[in-house]
Amino acid sequence: MPGVACCRFCADYTPALRFPMTFNEGNLCRGIPGKRFNSSIIEYQDGYLMAFRNGWAGSEIYVVRMDKDFKPQKEAIQLQLRTKDCAYGREDPRLFWHDGALHLAFIGVFGRQKIVRTHQMYARLADDLTVAHVCLPKYAKRNSWEKNWQFFENNKDWKLMSVFVTA
């Protein structure tokens, strides 16, 4: 692209976006137990919204508002995503917009003392970041272990891209 450096070694290279720090459990939402990983970030209102999971077994998903400089604002909100289809855990949040509403794709983990299956699920979030609706999409070729799908919008149509699905 004219005027855009091809790599960080070019003289005119300037990163479009630079995080001021690395986030982890020591400096992001300290009152929440567990780690901070498999996060997602999206432009939201006058800053950003970051979603993350907080652990391995039985993890929960949280969202935290950030300003334009990526400084966390207010406390993180634990999303109430638990349904019978994801009673063991909620993992790998991916924020996205559809039809003007904020949504969250995530992995629903089903099991009791061990994982029985994982399924791609999604939730629509209300303006106050509460969960308005949780859905397990109907898909005829479901696998017992599903990961890394992504929902997106193209010309107002709802699309699903399966990046990697294992049997």
Short mmCIF file of N, CA, C and O in Angstrom, two decimals, residues 13-151:
data_model
loop_
_atom_site.label_atom_id
_atom_site.label_comp_id
_atom_site.label_asym_id
_atom_site.label_seq_id
_atom_site.Cartn_x
_atom_site.Cartn_y
_atom_site.Cartn_z
N TYR A 13 7.85 3.01 9.31
CA TYR A 13 6.94 2.15 10.07
C TYR A 13 6.42 2.85 11.32
O TYR A 13 7.19 3.42 12.09
N THR A 14 5.13 2.87 11.49
CA THR A 14 4.49 3.31 12.74
C THR A 14 3.34 2.37 13.01
O THR A 14 2.47 2.21 12.17
N PRO A 15 3.33 1.73 14.17
CA PRO A 15 2.24 0.81 14.46
C PRO A 15 0.92 1.56 14.58
O PRO A 15 0.87 2.67 15.12
N ALA A 16 -0.13 1.00 14.04
CA ALA A 16 -1.44 1.63 14.09
C ALA A 16 -2.01 1.60 15.50
O ALA A 16 -2.75 2.48 15.89
N LEU A 17 -1.66 0.59 16.24
CA LEU A 17 -2.24 0.41 17.56
C LEU A 17 -1.19 -0.20 18.47
O LEU A 17 -0.58 -1.20 18.14
N ARG A 18 -0.97 0.41 19.61
CA ARG A 18 0.04 -0.10 20.53
C ARG A 18 -0.55 -0.15 21.93
O ARG A 18 -1.03 0.86 22.43
N PHE A 19 -0.55 -1.33 22.53
CA PHE A 19 -1.04 -1.47 23.88
C PHE A 19 -0.02 -0.89 24.84
O PHE A 19 1.18 -1.13 24.70
N PRO A 20 -0.48 -0.14 25.85
CA PRO A 20 0.45 0.49 26.77
C PRO A 20 1.10 -0.50 27.74
O PRO A 20 2.11 -0.20 28.35
N MET A 21 0.52 -1.70 27.85
CA MET A 21 1.05 -2.67 28.81
C MET A 21 0.53 -4.06 28.48
O MET A 21 -0.34 -4.22 27.65
N THR A 22 1.10 -5.02 29.13
CA THR A 22 0.60 -6.39 29.04
C THR A 22 -0.38 -6.60 30.18
O THR A 22 -0.10 -6.24 31.31
N PHE A 23 -1.53 -7.20 29.88
CA PHE A 23 -2.52 -7.44 30.92
C PHE A 23 -2.42 -8.88 31.41
O PHE A 23 -2.22 -9.81 30.63
N ASN A 24 -2.55 -9.03 32.72
CA ASN A 24 -2.57 -10.35 33.33
C ASN A 24 -3.36 -10.26 34.63
O ASN A 24 -3.90 -9.20 34.96
N GLU A 25 -3.40 -11.33 35.39
CA GLU A 25 -4.18 -11.35 36.63
C GLU A 25 -3.61 -10.43 37.71
O GLU A 25 -4.29 -10.09 38.67
N GLY A 26 -2.39 -9.97 37.53
CA GLY A 26 -1.79 -9.07 38.49
C GLY A 26 -2.18 -7.62 38.30
O GLY A 26 -2.10 -6.82 39.23
N ASN A 27 -2.58 -7.25 37.07
CA ASN A 27 -2.88 -5.84 36.83
C ASN A 27 -4.22 -5.59 36.14
O ASN A 27 -4.55 -4.46 35.84
N LEU A 28 -4.99 -6.63 35.87
CA LEU A 28 -6.30 -6.45 35.25
C LEU A 28 -7.35 -7.15 36.09
O LEU A 28 -7.31 -8.36 36.26
N CYS A 29 -8.24 -6.36 36.67
CA CYS A 29 -9.37 -6.91 37.44
C CYS A 29 -8.88 -7.83 38.54
O CYS A 29 -9.22 -9.01 38.59
N ARG A 30 -8.08 -7.30 39.42
CA ARG A 30 -7.41 -8.09 40.47
C ARG A 30 -8.35 -8.88 41.36
O ARG A 30 -7.96 -9.89 41.91
N GLY A 31 -9.58 -8.45 41.55
CA GLY A 31 -10.48 -9.15 42.45
C GLY A 31 -11.06 -10.44 41.88
O GLY A 31 -11.73 -11.19 42.57
N ILE A 32 -10.81 -10.72 40.62
CA ILE A 32 -11.35 -11.91 39.96
C ILE A 32 -10.33 -13.03 40.07
O ILE A 32 -9.16 -12.84 39.72
N PRO A 33 -10.75 -14.21 40.54
CA PRO A 33 -9.79 -15.32 40.64
C PRO A 33 -9.35 -15.82 39.27
O PRO A 33 -10.04 -15.61 38.28
N GLY A 34 -8.20 -16.47 39.23
CA GLY A 34 -7.73 -17.12 38.01
C GLY A 34 -6.88 -16.23 37.13
O GLY A 34 -6.43 -15.16 37.52
N LYS A 35 -6.66 -16.70 35.92
CA LYS A 35 -5.82 -16.03 34.93
C LYS A 35 -6.65 -15.13 34.03
O LYS A 35 -7.86 -15.07 34.15
N ARG A 36 -6.01 -14.48 33.09
CA ARG A 36 -6.67 -13.67 32.07
C ARG A 36 -6.14 -14.16 30.73
O ARG A 36 -5.00 -13.89 30.39
N PHE A 37 -6.96 -14.89 29.99
CA PHE A 37 -6.45 -15.35 28.69
C PHE A 37 -7.56 -15.60 27.70
O PHE A 37 -8.74 -15.52 28.03
N ASN A 38 -7.13 -15.90 26.46
CA ASN A 38 -8.03 -16.09 25.31
C ASN A 38 -8.99 -14.92 25.19
O ASN A 38 -10.20 -15.09 25.07
N SER A 39 -8.45 -13.74 25.21
CA SER A 39 -9.26 -12.52 25.23
C SER A 39 -9.65 -12.05 23.83
O SER A 39 -9.15 -12.53 22.82
N SER A 40 -10.57 -11.12 23.83
CA SER A 40 -11.07 -10.49 22.62
C SER A 40 -11.29 -9.03 22.94
O SER A 40 -11.64 -8.67 24.07
N ILE A 41 -11.07 -8.16 21.97
CA ILE A 41 -11.27 -6.73 22.19
C ILE A 41 -12.00 -6.14 20.99
O ILE A 41 -11.80 -6.60 19.86
N ILE A 42 -12.88 -5.18 21.28
CA ILE A 42 -13.68 -4.58 20.21
C ILE A 42 -13.92 -3.11 20.54
O ILE A 42 -13.96 -2.74 21.72
N GLU A 43 -14.04 -2.27 19.51
CA GLU A 43 -14.40 -0.88 19.76
C GLU A 43 -15.80 -0.85 20.36
O GLU A 43 -16.70 -1.55 19.89
N TYR A 44 -15.95 -0.03 21.40
CA TYR A 44 -17.23 0.02 22.09
C TYR A 44 -17.42 1.40 22.70
O TYR A 44 -16.56 1.87 23.46
N GLN A 45 -18.52 2.06 22.32
CA GLN A 45 -18.85 3.40 22.78
C GLN A 45 -17.65 4.32 22.56
O GLN A 45 -17.17 4.44 21.45
N ASP A 46 -17.10 4.93 23.60
CA ASP A 46 -15.99 5.87 23.40
C ASP A 46 -14.63 5.23 23.71
O ASP A 46 -13.65 5.93 23.95
N GLY A 47 -14.56 3.93 23.69
CA GLY A 47 -13.30 3.22 23.96
C GLY A 47 -13.36 1.80 23.42
O GLY A 47 -13.69 1.60 22.25
N TYR A 48 -13.06 0.87 24.29
CA TYR A 48 -13.03 -0.54 23.89
C TYR A 48 -13.71 -1.39 24.95
O TYR A 48 -13.88 -0.97 26.09
N LEU A 49 -14.02 -2.59 24.57
CA LEU A 49 -14.53 -3.59 25.49
C LEU A 49 -13.65 -4.82 25.32
O LEU A 49 -13.38 -5.25 24.20
N MET A 50 -13.17 -5.36 26.43
CA MET A 50 -12.33 -6.55 26.39
C MET A 50 -13.05 -7.68 27.11
O MET A 50 -13.59 -7.48 28.19
N ALA A 51 -13.07 -8.85 26.49
CA ALA A 51 -13.64 -10.05 27.11
C ALA A 51 -12.50 -11.03 27.34
O ALA A 51 -11.58 -11.12 26.53
N PHE A 52 -12.57 -11.77 28.44
CA PHE A 52 -11.55 -12.78 28.73
C PHE A 52 -12.15 -13.90 29.56
O PHE A 52 -13.18 -13.72 30.20
N ARG A 53 -11.50 -15.04 29.53
CA ARG A 53 -11.88 -16.13 30.43
C ARG A 53 -10.90 -16.15 31.60
O ARG A 53 -9.79 -15.66 31.49
N ASN A 54 -11.31 -16.78 32.70
CA ASN A 54 -10.47 -16.68 33.90
C ASN A 54 -9.89 -18.00 34.37
O ASN A 54 -9.36 -18.06 35.48
N GLY A 55 -9.96 -19.04 33.59
CA GLY A 55 -9.35 -20.27 34.07
C GLY A 55 -9.49 -21.42 33.10
O GLY A 55 -9.93 -21.25 31.97
N TRP A 56 -9.14 -22.60 33.60
CA TRP A 56 -9.24 -23.82 32.80
C TRP A 56 -10.56 -24.51 33.08
O TRP A 56 -11.55 -24.24 32.43
N ALA A 57 -10.62 -25.35 34.06
CA ALA A 57 -11.86 -26.07 34.37
C ALA A 57 -12.87 -25.13 35.01
O ALA A 57 -12.55 -24.42 35.96
N GLY A 58 -14.08 -25.12 34.48
CA GLY A 58 -15.13 -24.31 35.05
C GLY A 58 -14.95 -22.81 34.89
O GLY A 58 -15.42 -22.03 35.70
N SER A 59 -14.28 -22.39 33.83
CA SER A 59 -14.00 -20.97 33.66
C SER A 59 -15.26 -20.16 33.39
O SER A 59 -16.27 -20.66 32.92
N GLU A 60 -15.15 -18.87 33.69
CA GLU A 60 -16.20 -17.90 33.43
C GLU A 60 -15.67 -16.86 32.46
O GLU A 60 -14.45 -16.73 32.28
N ILE A 61 -16.57 -16.10 31.86
CA ILE A 61 -16.19 -15.04 30.93
C ILE A 61 -16.58 -13.70 31.55
O ILE A 61 -17.68 -13.54 32.07
N TYR A 62 -15.64 -12.75 31.47
CA TYR A 62 -15.83 -11.41 31.99
C TYR A 62 -15.62 -10.40 30.87
O TYR A 62 -14.90 -10.66 29.91
N VAL A 63 -16.23 -9.22 31.02
CA VAL A 63 -15.96 -8.10 30.13
C VAL A 63 -15.56 -6.90 30.99
O VAL A 63 -16.05 -6.73 32.10
N VAL A 64 -14.66 -6.10 30.45
CA VAL A 64 -14.23 -4.89 31.14
C VAL A 64 -14.15 -3.77 30.10
O VAL A 64 -13.68 -3.97 28.98
N ARG A 65 -14.67 -2.60 30.48
CA ARG A 65 -14.60 -1.42 29.62
C ARG A 65 -13.20 -0.82 29.71
O ARG A 65 -12.61 -0.79 30.78
N MET A 66 -12.72 -0.31 28.56
CA MET A 66 -11.41 0.34 28.51
C MET A 66 -11.56 1.66 27.77
O MET A 66 -12.40 1.77 26.87
N ASP A 67 -10.74 2.63 28.16
CA ASP A 67 -10.78 3.90 27.44
C ASP A 67 -9.94 3.79 26.16
O ASP A 67 -9.40 2.72 25.85
N LYS A 68 -9.82 4.90 25.43
CA LYS A 68 -9.08 4.88 24.16
C LYS A 68 -7.59 4.56 24.34
O LYS A 68 -6.92 4.18 23.40
N ASP A 69 -7.08 4.71 25.57
CA ASP A 69 -5.69 4.37 25.86
C ASP A 69 -5.56 2.98 26.48
O ASP A 69 -4.52 2.63 27.03
N PHE A 70 -6.64 2.21 26.41
CA PHE A 70 -6.69 0.84 26.93
C PHE A 70 -6.53 0.75 28.44
O PHE A 70 -6.08 -0.26 28.96
N LYS A 71 -6.91 1.79 29.13
CA LYS A 71 -6.90 1.75 30.59
C LYS A 71 -8.26 1.24 31.05
O LYS A 71 -9.30 1.78 30.65
N PRO A 72 -8.28 0.18 31.86
CA PRO A 72 -9.55 -0.36 32.34
C PRO A 72 -10.36 0.69 33.09
O PRO A 72 -9.82 1.48 33.86
N GLN A 73 -11.66 0.71 32.83
CA GLN A 73 -12.59 1.63 33.47
C GLN A 73 -13.61 0.80 34.24
O GLN A 73 -14.13 -0.17 33.70
N LYS A 74 -13.91 1.16 35.44
CA LYS A 74 -14.88 0.46 36.27
C LYS A 74 -14.42 -0.98 36.54
O LYS A 74 -13.31 -1.37 36.20
N GLU A 75 -15.30 -1.76 37.13
CA GLU A 75 -15.00 -3.15 37.44
C GLU A 75 -15.42 -4.05 36.28
O GLU A 75 -16.32 -3.71 35.50
N ALA A 76 -14.82 -5.20 36.19
CA ALA A 76 -15.21 -6.19 35.17
C ALA A 76 -16.58 -6.76 35.54
O ALA A 76 -16.95 -6.82 36.71
N ILE A 77 -17.29 -7.18 34.52
CA ILE A 77 -18.62 -7.78 34.70
C ILE A 77 -18.53 -9.25 34.31
O ILE A 77 -18.07 -9.57 33.21
N GLN A 78 -18.95 -10.13 35.20
CA GLN A 78 -19.03 -11.55 34.84
C GLN A 78 -20.31 -11.75 34.05
O GLN A 78 -21.40 -11.41 34.51
N LEU A 79 -20.19 -12.28 32.85
CA LEU A 79 -21.36 -12.52 32.01
C LEU A 79 -22.08 -13.78 32.49
O LEU A 79 -21.44 -14.82 32.70
N GLN A 80 -23.36 -13.68 32.64
CA GLN A 80 -24.18 -14.80 33.10
C GLN A 80 -24.59 -15.64 31.90
O GLN A 80 -25.66 -15.47 31.34
N LEU A 81 -23.71 -16.54 31.51
CA LEU A 81 -23.86 -17.35 30.29
C LEU A 81 -24.26 -18.79 30.57
O LEU A 81 -24.54 -19.53 29.65
N ARG A 82 -24.28 -19.19 31.81
CA ARG A 82 -24.52 -20.60 32.16
C ARG A 82 -25.91 -21.05 31.73
O ARG A 82 -26.91 -20.43 32.06
N THR A 83 -25.94 -22.13 30.96
CA THR A 83 -27.18 -22.83 30.60
C THR A 83 -26.88 -24.32 30.74
O THR A 83 -25.75 -24.71 31.01
N LYS A 84 -27.87 -25.15 30.49
CA LYS A 84 -27.66 -26.60 30.56
C LYS A 84 -26.62 -27.04 29.52
O LYS A 84 -25.95 -28.05 29.71
N ASP A 85 -26.46 -26.28 28.44
CA ASP A 85 -25.52 -26.65 27.38
C ASP A 85 -24.08 -26.25 27.68
O ASP A 85 -23.16 -26.65 26.98
N CYS A 86 -23.89 -25.44 28.72
CA CYS A 86 -22.53 -25.03 29.09
C CYS A 86 -22.40 -24.98 30.61
O CYS A 86 -21.85 -24.04 31.17
N ALA A 87 -22.88 -26.02 31.25
CA ALA A 87 -22.91 -26.05 32.72
C ALA A 87 -21.52 -26.23 33.33
O ALA A 87 -21.31 -25.86 34.49
N TYR A 88 -20.55 -26.76 32.59
CA TYR A 88 -19.22 -27.02 33.15
C TYR A 88 -18.25 -25.86 32.97
O TYR A 88 -17.30 -25.72 33.71
N GLY A 89 -18.48 -25.02 31.97
CA GLY A 89 -17.58 -23.89 31.76
C GLY A 89 -17.93 -23.11 30.51
O GLY A 89 -18.68 -23.56 29.65
N ARG A 90 -17.38 -21.90 30.45
CA ARG A 90 -17.55 -21.01 29.33
C ARG A 90 -16.17 -20.50 28.96
O ARG A 90 -15.45 -19.98 29.80
N GLU A 91 -15.78 -20.65 27.70
CA GLU A 91 -14.39 -20.38 27.30
C GLU A 91 -14.31 -19.56 26.02
O GLU A 91 -15.26 -19.47 25.27
N ASP A 92 -13.13 -19.02 25.79
CA ASP A 92 -12.70 -18.45 24.52
C ASP A 92 -13.66 -17.41 23.94
O ASP A 92 -14.21 -17.58 22.85
N PRO A 93 -13.86 -16.29 24.63
CA PRO A 93 -14.80 -15.27 24.16
C PRO A 93 -14.31 -14.53 22.92
O PRO A 93 -13.13 -14.21 22.80
N ARG A 94 -15.24 -14.27 22.02
CA ARG A 94 -14.96 -13.48 20.81
C ARG A 94 -16.11 -12.50 20.62
O ARG A 94 -17.23 -12.89 20.33
N LEU A 95 -15.82 -11.22 20.79
CA LEU A 95 -16.83 -10.17 20.64
C LEU A 95 -17.03 -9.86 19.16
O LEU A 95 -16.07 -9.84 18.38
N PHE A 96 -18.27 -9.58 18.77
CA PHE A 96 -18.57 -9.17 17.40
C PHE A 96 -19.88 -8.41 17.36
O PHE A 96 -20.70 -8.51 18.27
N TRP A 97 -20.06 -7.63 16.31
CA TRP A 97 -21.29 -6.87 16.09
C TRP A 97 -22.15 -7.58 15.06
O TRP A 97 -21.63 -8.11 14.08
N HIS A 98 -23.45 -7.58 15.28
CA HIS A 98 -24.40 -8.07 14.28
C HIS A 98 -25.66 -7.24 14.37
O HIS A 98 -26.24 -7.10 15.45
N ASP A 99 -26.06 -6.67 13.25
CA ASP A 99 -27.28 -5.89 13.15
C ASP A 99 -27.33 -4.79 14.21
O ASP A 99 -28.36 -4.54 14.84
N GLY A 100 -26.18 -4.17 14.47
CA GLY A 100 -26.08 -3.07 15.41
C GLY A 100 -26.04 -3.47 16.87
O GLY A 100 -25.98 -2.62 17.75
N ALA A 101 -26.06 -4.77 17.17
CA ALA A 101 -26.04 -5.24 18.56
C ALA A 101 -24.74 -5.98 18.84
O ALA A 101 -24.21 -6.68 17.98
N LEU A 102 -24.26 -5.84 20.06
CA LEU A 102 -23.04 -6.52 20.48
C LEU A 102 -23.34 -7.97 20.81
O LEU A 102 -24.31 -8.27 21.50
N HIS A 103 -22.50 -8.86 20.30
CA HIS A 103 -22.64 -10.30 20.54
C HIS A 103 -21.31 -10.86 21.04
O HIS A 103 -20.25 -10.25 20.86
N LEU A 104 -21.39 -12.05 21.60
CA LEU A 104 -20.22 -12.74 22.10
C LEU A 104 -20.30 -14.21 21.67
O LEU A 104 -21.25 -14.91 22.03
N ALA A 105 -19.33 -14.66 20.89
CA ALA A 105 -19.20 -16.08 20.58
C ALA A 105 -18.33 -16.68 21.68
O ALA A 105 -17.40 -16.04 22.16
N PHE A 106 -18.66 -17.89 22.10
CA PHE A 106 -17.88 -18.54 23.14
C PHE A 106 -18.05 -20.05 23.05
O PHE A 106 -18.95 -20.55 22.37
N ILE A 107 -17.18 -20.77 23.73
CA ILE A 107 -17.26 -22.22 23.78
C ILE A 107 -18.02 -22.61 25.04
O ILE A 107 -17.63 -22.22 26.14
N GLY A 108 -19.09 -23.36 24.86
CA GLY A 108 -19.84 -23.89 26.00
C GLY A 108 -19.31 -25.29 26.32
O GLY A 108 -19.26 -26.15 25.44
N VAL A 109 -18.90 -25.50 27.56
CA VAL A 109 -18.34 -26.78 27.97
C VAL A 109 -19.39 -27.52 28.79
O VAL A 109 -19.92 -26.99 29.77
N PHE A 110 -19.68 -28.73 28.37
CA PHE A 110 -20.67 -29.54 29.05
C PHE A 110 -19.99 -30.74 29.69
O PHE A 110 -19.13 -31.37 29.09
N GLY A 111 -20.34 -31.04 30.92
CA GLY A 111 -19.79 -32.18 31.64
C GLY A 111 -20.08 -32.01 33.11
O GLY A 111 -20.79 -31.09 33.52
N ARG A 112 -19.54 -32.88 33.90
CA ARG A 112 -19.70 -32.76 35.35
C ARG A 112 -18.33 -32.67 35.98
O ARG A 112 -17.87 -31.61 36.30
N GLN A 113 -17.64 -33.78 36.15
CA GLN A 113 -16.30 -33.74 36.71
C GLN A 113 -15.24 -33.83 35.63
O GLN A 113 -14.05 -33.74 35.91
N LYS A 114 -15.66 -34.01 34.41
CA LYS A 114 -14.75 -33.97 33.27
C LYS A 114 -15.54 -33.47 32.06
O LYS A 114 -16.76 -33.52 32.04
N ILE A 115 -14.81 -32.99 31.08
CA ILE A 115 -15.45 -32.46 29.88
C ILE A 115 -16.04 -33.61 29.07
O ILE A 115 -15.36 -34.58 28.76
N VAL A 116 -17.30 -33.48 28.73
CA VAL A 116 -17.97 -34.45 27.88
C VAL A 116 -17.98 -33.95 26.44
O VAL A 116 -17.73 -34.70 25.51
N ARG A 117 -18.28 -32.65 26.29
CA ARG A 117 -18.27 -32.07 24.94
C ARG A 117 -18.12 -30.55 25.05
O ARG A 117 -18.40 -29.95 26.07
N THR A 118 -17.70 -29.96 23.93
CA THR A 118 -17.63 -28.50 23.81
C THR A 118 -18.38 -28.11 22.55
O THR A 118 -18.27 -28.78 21.53
N HIS A 119 -19.14 -27.03 22.65
CA HIS A 119 -19.89 -26.55 21.49
C HIS A 119 -19.74 -25.05 21.35
O HIS A 119 -19.67 -24.33 22.34
N GLN A 120 -19.74 -24.61 20.11
CA GLN A 120 -19.73 -23.18 19.84
C GLN A 120 -21.10 -22.61 20.17
O GLN A 120 -22.12 -23.15 19.74
N MET A 121 -21.13 -21.57 20.96
CA MET A 121 -22.38 -20.90 21.34
C MET A 121 -22.20 -19.40 21.11
O MET A 121 -21.10 -18.94 20.79
N TYR A 122 -23.27 -18.66 21.26
CA TYR A 122 -23.16 -17.20 21.22
C TYR A 122 -24.22 -16.59 22.11
O TYR A 122 -25.19 -17.23 22.50
N ALA A 123 -23.99 -15.33 22.45
CA ALA A 123 -24.92 -14.57 23.28
C ALA A 123 -25.05 -13.16 22.72
O ALA A 123 -24.09 -12.61 22.19
N ARG A 124 -26.25 -12.62 22.83
CA ARG A 124 -26.46 -11.21 22.51
C ARG A 124 -26.38 -10.45 23.82
O ARG A 124 -26.97 -10.85 24.83
N LEU A 125 -25.63 -9.35 23.82
CA LEU A 125 -25.47 -8.54 25.03
C LEU A 125 -26.33 -7.29 24.93
O LEU A 125 -26.42 -6.67 23.86
N ALA A 126 -26.95 -6.92 26.02
CA ALA A 126 -27.75 -5.71 26.08
C ALA A 126 -26.83 -4.49 26.21
O ALA A 126 -25.62 -4.63 26.43
N ASP A 127 -27.39 -3.31 26.09
CA ASP A 127 -26.60 -2.08 26.19
C ASP A 127 -25.88 -1.94 27.52
O ASP A 127 -24.82 -1.34 27.59
N ASP A 128 -26.45 -2.51 28.59
CA ASP A 128 -25.79 -2.44 29.90
C ASP A 128 -24.83 -3.61 30.12
O ASP A 128 -24.35 -3.83 31.23
N LEU A 129 -24.55 -4.37 29.07
CA LEU A 129 -23.63 -5.51 29.06
C LEU A 129 -24.14 -6.73 29.82
O LEU A 129 -23.38 -7.65 30.10
N THR A 130 -25.41 -6.76 30.13
CA THR A 130 -26.00 -7.99 30.65
C THR A 130 -26.30 -8.91 29.47
O THR A 130 -26.39 -8.47 28.33
N VAL A 131 -26.44 -10.18 29.76
CA VAL A 131 -26.71 -11.16 28.71
C VAL A 131 -28.21 -11.14 28.40
O VAL A 131 -29.04 -11.43 29.26
N ALA A 132 -28.53 -10.78 27.16
CA ALA A 132 -29.93 -10.72 26.75
C ALA A 132 -30.43 -12.08 26.26
O ALA A 132 -31.61 -12.41 26.43
N HIS A 133 -29.54 -12.87 25.67
CA HIS A 133 -29.95 -14.16 25.10
C HIS A 133 -28.72 -15.04 24.90
O HIS A 133 -27.70 -14.55 24.44
N VAL A 134 -28.83 -16.32 25.21
CA VAL A 134 -27.76 -17.30 24.97
C VAL A 134 -28.30 -18.33 24.00
O VAL A 134 -29.44 -18.79 24.15
N CYS A 135 -27.49 -18.72 23.03
CA CYS A 135 -27.96 -19.64 22.00
C CYS A 135 -26.91 -20.71 21.67
O CYS A 135 -25.72 -20.41 21.56
N LEU A 136 -27.38 -21.93 21.53
CA LEU A 136 -26.59 -23.02 20.97
C LEU A 136 -27.12 -23.22 19.55
O LEU A 136 -28.23 -23.72 19.37
N PRO A 137 -26.38 -22.77 18.53
CA PRO A 137 -26.88 -22.87 17.16
C PRO A 137 -27.17 -24.32 16.76
O PRO A 137 -26.44 -25.23 17.16
N LYS A 138 -28.23 -24.49 16.02
CA LYS A 138 -28.56 -25.82 15.50
C LYS A 138 -27.68 -26.08 14.28
O LYS A 138 -27.65 -25.29 13.33
N TYR A 139 -26.94 -27.16 14.34
CA TYR A 139 -26.01 -27.50 13.27
C TYR A 139 -26.02 -29.01 13.14
O TYR A 139 -25.66 -29.72 14.09
N ALA A 140 -26.43 -29.53 12.00
CA ALA A 140 -26.63 -30.96 11.80
C ALA A 140 -25.34 -31.78 11.94
O ALA A 140 -25.39 -32.94 12.33
N LYS A 141 -24.21 -31.20 11.62
CA LYS A 141 -22.95 -31.96 11.62
C LYS A 141 -22.11 -31.64 12.85
O LYS A 141 -20.89 -31.56 12.78
N ARG A 142 -22.75 -31.50 14.00
CA ARG A 142 -22.04 -31.19 15.24
C ARG A 142 -21.02 -32.26 15.58
O ARG A 142 -21.27 -33.45 15.41
N ASN A 143 -19.89 -31.83 16.10
CA ASN A 143 -18.88 -32.73 16.66
C ASN A 143 -18.97 -32.64 18.17
O ASN A 143 -19.52 -31.68 18.72
N SER A 144 -18.42 -33.61 18.86
CA SER A 144 -18.45 -33.55 20.32
C SER A 144 -17.41 -32.57 20.86
O SER A 144 -17.52 -32.12 21.99
N TRP A 145 -16.43 -32.22 20.04
CA TRP A 145 -15.40 -31.27 20.46
C TRP A 145 -15.32 -30.19 19.38
O TRP A 145 -14.84 -30.45 18.28
N GLU A 146 -15.79 -29.00 19.69
CA GLU A 146 -15.80 -27.91 18.72
C GLU A 146 -15.08 -26.71 19.31
O GLU A 146 -15.29 -26.35 20.46
N LYS A 147 -14.24 -26.10 18.51
CA LYS A 147 -13.51 -24.91 18.92
C LYS A 147 -13.31 -24.00 17.71
O LYS A 147 -13.30 -24.46 16.57
N ASN A 148 -13.10 -22.73 18.00
CA ASN A 148 -12.59 -21.76 17.04
C ASN A 148 -13.47 -21.50 15.82
O ASN A 148 -12.99 -21.39 14.70
N TRP A 149 -14.75 -21.38 16.02
CA TRP A 149 -15.62 -20.85 14.99
C TRP A 149 -15.66 -19.34 15.19
O TRP A 149 -15.35 -18.84 16.25
N GLN A 150 -16.10 -18.63 14.18
CA GLN A 150 -16.30 -17.19 14.34
C GLN A 150 -17.53 -16.77 13.56
O GLN A 150 -17.67 -17.10 12.39
N PHE A 151 -18.41 -16.05 14.22
CA PHE A 151 -19.58 -15.47 13.58
C PHE A 151 -19.20 -14.09 13.06
O PHE A 151 -18.39 -13.40 13.66
#
